[in-house]
Tab-separated table of C-alpha atoms in Angstrom:
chain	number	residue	atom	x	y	z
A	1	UNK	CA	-11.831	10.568	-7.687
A	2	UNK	CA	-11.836	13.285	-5.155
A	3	UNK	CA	-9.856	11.121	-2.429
A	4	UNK	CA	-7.065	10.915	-5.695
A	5	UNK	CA	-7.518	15.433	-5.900
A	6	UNK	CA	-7.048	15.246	-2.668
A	7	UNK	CA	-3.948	13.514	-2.718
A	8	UNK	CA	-2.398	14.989	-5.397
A	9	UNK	CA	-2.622	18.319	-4.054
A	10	UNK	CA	-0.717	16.923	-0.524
A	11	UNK	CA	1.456	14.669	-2.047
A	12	UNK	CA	4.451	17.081	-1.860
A	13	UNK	CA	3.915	16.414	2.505
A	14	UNK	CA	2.771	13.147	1.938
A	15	UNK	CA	5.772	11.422	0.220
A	16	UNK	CA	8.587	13.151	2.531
A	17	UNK	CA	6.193	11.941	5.538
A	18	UNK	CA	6.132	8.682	3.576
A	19	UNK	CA	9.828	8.367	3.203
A	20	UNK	CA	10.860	9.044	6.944
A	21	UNK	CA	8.443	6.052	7.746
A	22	UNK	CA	10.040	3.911	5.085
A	23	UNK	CA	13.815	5.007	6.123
A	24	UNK	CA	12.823	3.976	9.322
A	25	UNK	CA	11.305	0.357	8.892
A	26	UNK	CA	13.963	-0.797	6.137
A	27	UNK	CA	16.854	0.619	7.592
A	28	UNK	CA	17.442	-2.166	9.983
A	29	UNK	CA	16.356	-4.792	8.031
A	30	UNK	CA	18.145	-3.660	5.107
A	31	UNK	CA	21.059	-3.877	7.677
A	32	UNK	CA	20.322	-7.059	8.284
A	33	UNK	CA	20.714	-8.505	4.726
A	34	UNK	CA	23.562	-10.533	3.169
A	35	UNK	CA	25.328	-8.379	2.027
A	36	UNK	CA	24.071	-5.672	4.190
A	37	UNK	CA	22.470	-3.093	1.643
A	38	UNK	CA	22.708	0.737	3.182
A	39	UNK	CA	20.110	3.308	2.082
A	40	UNK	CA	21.538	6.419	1.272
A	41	UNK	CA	18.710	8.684	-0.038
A	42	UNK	CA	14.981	8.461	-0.862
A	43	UNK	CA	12.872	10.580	-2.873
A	44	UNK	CA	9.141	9.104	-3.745
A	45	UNK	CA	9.083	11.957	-6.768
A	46	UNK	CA	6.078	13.558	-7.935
A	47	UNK	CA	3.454	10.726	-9.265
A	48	UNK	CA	0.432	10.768	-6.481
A	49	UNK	CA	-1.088	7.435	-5.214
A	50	UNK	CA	-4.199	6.907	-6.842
A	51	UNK	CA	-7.465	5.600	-5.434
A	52	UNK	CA	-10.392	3.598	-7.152
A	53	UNK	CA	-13.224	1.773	-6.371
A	54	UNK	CA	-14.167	2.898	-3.497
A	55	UNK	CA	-17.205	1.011	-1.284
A	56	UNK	CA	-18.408	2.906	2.008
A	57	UNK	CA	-20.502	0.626	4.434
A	58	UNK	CA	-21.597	1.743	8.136
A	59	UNK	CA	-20.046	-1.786	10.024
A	60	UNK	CA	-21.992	-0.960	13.895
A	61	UNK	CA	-20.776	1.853	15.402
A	62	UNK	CA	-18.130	2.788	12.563
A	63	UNK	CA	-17.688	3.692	9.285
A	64	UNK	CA	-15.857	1.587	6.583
A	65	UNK	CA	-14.380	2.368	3.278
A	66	UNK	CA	-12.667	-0.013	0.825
A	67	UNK	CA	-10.419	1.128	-1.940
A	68	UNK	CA	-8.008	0.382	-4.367
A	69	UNK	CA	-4.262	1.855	-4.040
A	70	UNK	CA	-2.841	2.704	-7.435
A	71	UNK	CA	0.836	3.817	-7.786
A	72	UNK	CA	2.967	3.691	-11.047
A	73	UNK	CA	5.633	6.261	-10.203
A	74	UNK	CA	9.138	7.786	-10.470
A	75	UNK	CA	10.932	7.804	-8.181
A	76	UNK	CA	14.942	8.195	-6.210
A	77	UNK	CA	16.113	5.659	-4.004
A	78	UNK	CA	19.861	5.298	-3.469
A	79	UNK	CA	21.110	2.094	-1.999
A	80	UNK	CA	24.803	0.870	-1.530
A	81	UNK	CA	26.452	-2.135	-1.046
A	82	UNK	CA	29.640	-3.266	-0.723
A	83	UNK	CA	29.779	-4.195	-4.040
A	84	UNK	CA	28.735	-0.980	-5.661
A	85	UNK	CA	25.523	1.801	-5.453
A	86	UNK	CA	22.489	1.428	-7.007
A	87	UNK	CA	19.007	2.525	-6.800
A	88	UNK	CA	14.809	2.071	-7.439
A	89	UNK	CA	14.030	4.304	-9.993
A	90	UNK	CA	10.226	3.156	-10.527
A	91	UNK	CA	7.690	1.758	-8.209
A	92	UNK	CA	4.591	0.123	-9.216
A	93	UNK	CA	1.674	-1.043	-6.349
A	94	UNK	CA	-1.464	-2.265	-6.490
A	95	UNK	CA	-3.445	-2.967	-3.511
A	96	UNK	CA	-6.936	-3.308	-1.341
A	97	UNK	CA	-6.714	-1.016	1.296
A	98	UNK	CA	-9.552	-0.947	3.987
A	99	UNK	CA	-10.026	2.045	5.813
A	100	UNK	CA	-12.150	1.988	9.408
A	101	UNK	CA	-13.057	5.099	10.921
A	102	UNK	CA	-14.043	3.995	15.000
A	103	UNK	CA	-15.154	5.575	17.195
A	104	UNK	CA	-17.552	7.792	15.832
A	105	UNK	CA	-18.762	10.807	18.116
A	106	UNK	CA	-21.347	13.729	18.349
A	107	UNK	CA	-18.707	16.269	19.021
A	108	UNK	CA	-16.932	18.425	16.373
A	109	UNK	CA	-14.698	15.914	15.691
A	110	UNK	CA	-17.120	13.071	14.409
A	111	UNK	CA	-14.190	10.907	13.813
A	112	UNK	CA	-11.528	9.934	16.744
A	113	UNK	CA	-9.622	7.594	15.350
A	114	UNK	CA	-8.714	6.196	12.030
A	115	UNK	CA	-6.948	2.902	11.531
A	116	UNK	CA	-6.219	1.422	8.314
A	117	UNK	CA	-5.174	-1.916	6.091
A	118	UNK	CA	-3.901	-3.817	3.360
A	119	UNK	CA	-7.241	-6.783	2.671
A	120	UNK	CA	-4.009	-8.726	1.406
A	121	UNK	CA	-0.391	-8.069	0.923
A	122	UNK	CA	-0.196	-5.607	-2.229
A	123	UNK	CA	1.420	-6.624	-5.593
A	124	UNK	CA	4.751	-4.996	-5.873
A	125	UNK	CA	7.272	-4.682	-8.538
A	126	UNK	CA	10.359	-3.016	-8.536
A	127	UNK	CA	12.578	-1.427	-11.094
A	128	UNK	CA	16.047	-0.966	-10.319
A	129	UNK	CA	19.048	1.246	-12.150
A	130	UNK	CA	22.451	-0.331	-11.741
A	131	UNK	CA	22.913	-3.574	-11.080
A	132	UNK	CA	22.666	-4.600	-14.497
A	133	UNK	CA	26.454	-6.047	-14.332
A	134	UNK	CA	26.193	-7.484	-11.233
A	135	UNK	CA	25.776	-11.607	-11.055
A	136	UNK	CA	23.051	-11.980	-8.163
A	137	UNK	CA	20.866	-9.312	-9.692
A	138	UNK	CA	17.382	-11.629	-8.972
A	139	UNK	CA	18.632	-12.627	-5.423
A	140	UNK	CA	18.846	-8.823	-4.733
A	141	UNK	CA	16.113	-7.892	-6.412
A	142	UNK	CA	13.818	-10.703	-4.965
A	143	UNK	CA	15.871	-9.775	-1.450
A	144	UNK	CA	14.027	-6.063	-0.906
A	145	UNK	CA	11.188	-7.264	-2.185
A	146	UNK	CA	10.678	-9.799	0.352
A	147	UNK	CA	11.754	-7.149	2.907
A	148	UNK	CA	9.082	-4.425	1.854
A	149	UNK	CA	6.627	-7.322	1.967
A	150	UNK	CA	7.668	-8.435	5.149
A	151	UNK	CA	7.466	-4.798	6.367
A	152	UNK	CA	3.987	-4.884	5.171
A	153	UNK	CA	2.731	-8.218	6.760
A	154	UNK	CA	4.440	-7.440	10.122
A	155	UNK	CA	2.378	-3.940	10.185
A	156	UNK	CA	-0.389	-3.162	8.112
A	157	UNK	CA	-2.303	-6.271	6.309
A	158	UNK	CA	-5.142	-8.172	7.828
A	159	UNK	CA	-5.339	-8.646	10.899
A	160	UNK	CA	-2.988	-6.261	11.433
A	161	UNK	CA	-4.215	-2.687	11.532
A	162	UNK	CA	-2.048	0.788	12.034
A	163	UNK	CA	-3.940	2.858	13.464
A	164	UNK	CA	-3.886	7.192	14.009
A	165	UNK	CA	-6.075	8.867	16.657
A	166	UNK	CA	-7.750	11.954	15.989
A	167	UNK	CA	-8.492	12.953	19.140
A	168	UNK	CA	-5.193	12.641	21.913
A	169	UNK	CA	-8.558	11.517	24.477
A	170	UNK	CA	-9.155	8.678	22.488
A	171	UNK	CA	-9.122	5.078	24.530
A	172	UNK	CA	-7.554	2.579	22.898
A	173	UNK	CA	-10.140	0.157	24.117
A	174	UNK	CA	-13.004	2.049	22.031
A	175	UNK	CA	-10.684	2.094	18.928
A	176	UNK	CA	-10.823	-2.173	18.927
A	177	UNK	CA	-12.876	-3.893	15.906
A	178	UNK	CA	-12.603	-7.767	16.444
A	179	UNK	CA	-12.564	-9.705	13.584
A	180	UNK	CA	-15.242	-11.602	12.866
A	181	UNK	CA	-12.895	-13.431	10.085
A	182	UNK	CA	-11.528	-13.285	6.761
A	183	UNK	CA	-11.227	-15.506	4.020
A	184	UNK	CA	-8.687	-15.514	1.506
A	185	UNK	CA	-9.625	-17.461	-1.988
A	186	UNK	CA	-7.729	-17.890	-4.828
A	187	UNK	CA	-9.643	-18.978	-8.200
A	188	UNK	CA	-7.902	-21.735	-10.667
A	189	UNK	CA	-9.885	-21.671	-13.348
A	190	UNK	CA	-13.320	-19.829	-14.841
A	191	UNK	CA	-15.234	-20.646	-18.393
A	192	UNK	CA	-18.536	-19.784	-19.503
A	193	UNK	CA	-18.436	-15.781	-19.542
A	194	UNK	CA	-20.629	-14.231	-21.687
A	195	UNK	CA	-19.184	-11.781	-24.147
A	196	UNK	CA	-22.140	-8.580	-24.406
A	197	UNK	CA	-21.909	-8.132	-28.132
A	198	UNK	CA	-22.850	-4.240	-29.221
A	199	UNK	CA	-24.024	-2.908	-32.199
A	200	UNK	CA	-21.783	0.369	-32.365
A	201	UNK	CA	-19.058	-0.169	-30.362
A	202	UNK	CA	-16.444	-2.993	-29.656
A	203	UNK	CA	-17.874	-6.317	-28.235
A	204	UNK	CA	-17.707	-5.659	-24.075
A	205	UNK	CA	-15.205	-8.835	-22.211
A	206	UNK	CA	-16.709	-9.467	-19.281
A	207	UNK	CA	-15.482	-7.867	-15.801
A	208	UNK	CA	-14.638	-11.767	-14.770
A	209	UNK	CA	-13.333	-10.173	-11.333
C-alpha cells in the first residue's frame, strides 16, 4: 500500500503530467475520427491510481515488479463535435502493469533506467455526460474507446515497453530485456472449487483466479 501513499500524495503533479501526455496522443487521432471529435479541456480530478498485488522478482541483472493498476475516478474532460460538446466525467481502469528496473548499478543511483508495461491491454470503461440525446451515442462511445486502446497497444502493452532513464549516461543498449515470450490464455470454463466452510464467519468462495 505504500506505492498507493505514495501516489496519493503526488497525484496533484502526476495527473496534470498525465493529462499533457494524454492531450498529446489523442489529439490527432481524435482529429482523425468521423466526425472529428476536438478536446477542449482535461482535468483527471482528485481520485489517485491505486496499486495492489504487488510481486517483486530479481529477472538477471534487473529488478521486476508486477502490480495491479486500480482507478475508479472523477474526473473533467471536455470534448466537442460538430454536433454538440460533451465530456468523460468518470473513468474506471483496471490493469497488470509490469514494472522493470535495468540496469542496475553500484553508484548512488542504483537504478538507471526504468521502463514499464501493460501484461495486457487494461479493461476500460467510460462514462460520458451529454450525449444522452444524441442517436450514435454507442458508435461514439465505442469510437474513443477503441482510440485510448489503440493508444495503449501502439505504446505501452507487451512487447511494447516505454521506457524513462534515470541517469542522462544511460545506453540504450544496456536498457534492452529480450523477451523470452509471453503467453496470453483465456479460460472457458472451471468446476470443482471447493467452498472452505467456517465455523464463525461466512463460508470463504474460492479465489478461482
Amino acid at each position: 500500500s505504500f506505492l498507493s501513499d505514495i501516489f496519493q500524495a503526488l497525484w496533484p503533479n502526476i495527473k496534470v503530467v498525465a493529462a499533457d501526455s494524454v492531450r498529446g496522443v489523442m489529439e490527432p487521432m481524435l482529429a482523425e475520427m468521423s466526425p472529428k471529435i476536438k478536446l477542449v479541456a482535461i482535468d483527471l480530478g482528485s481520485t489517485p491510481i491505486r496499486m495492489d498485488n504487488v510481486v517483486v522478482q530479481r529477472v538477471g541483472d534487473a529488478v521486476q515488479f508486477d502490480l495491479d493498476l486500480v482507478w475508479d475516478g472523477a474526473v473533467n474532460i471536455q470534448l466537442h463535435a460538430f454536433f454538440g460538446s460533451f465530456g468523460v466525467k468518470r473513468i474506471r481502469l483496471l490493469g497488470r502493469m509490469s514494472v522493470l528496473l535495468k540496469p542496475l548499478t553500484n553508484d548512488s543511483s542504483i537504478v538507471s533506467a526504468v521502463q514499464y508495461t501493460f501484461i495486457n491491454t487494461p479493461d476500460l470503461d467510460l462514462e460520458f455526460t451529454g450525449l444522452a440525446q444524441i442517436a450514435d451515442f454507442q458508435m461514439i462511445d465505442n469510437s474513443i474507446k477503441d482510440i485510448i486502446n489503440e493508444s495503449l497497444n501502439s505504446m505501452v502493452v507487451l512487447p511494447l515497453r516505454m521506457s524513462y532513464r534515470m541517469v542522462e549516461c544511460c545506453n540504450l543498449l544496456d536498457m534492452y530485456q529480450p523477451q523470452i515470450g509471453f503467453v496470453r490464455i483465456a479460460p472457458l470454463s472451471g468446476s470443482g472449487f471447493v467452498v472452505e466452510k467456517r465455523k464463525l464467519a461466512a463460508n470463504d468462495i474460492p479465489d478461482v483466479y
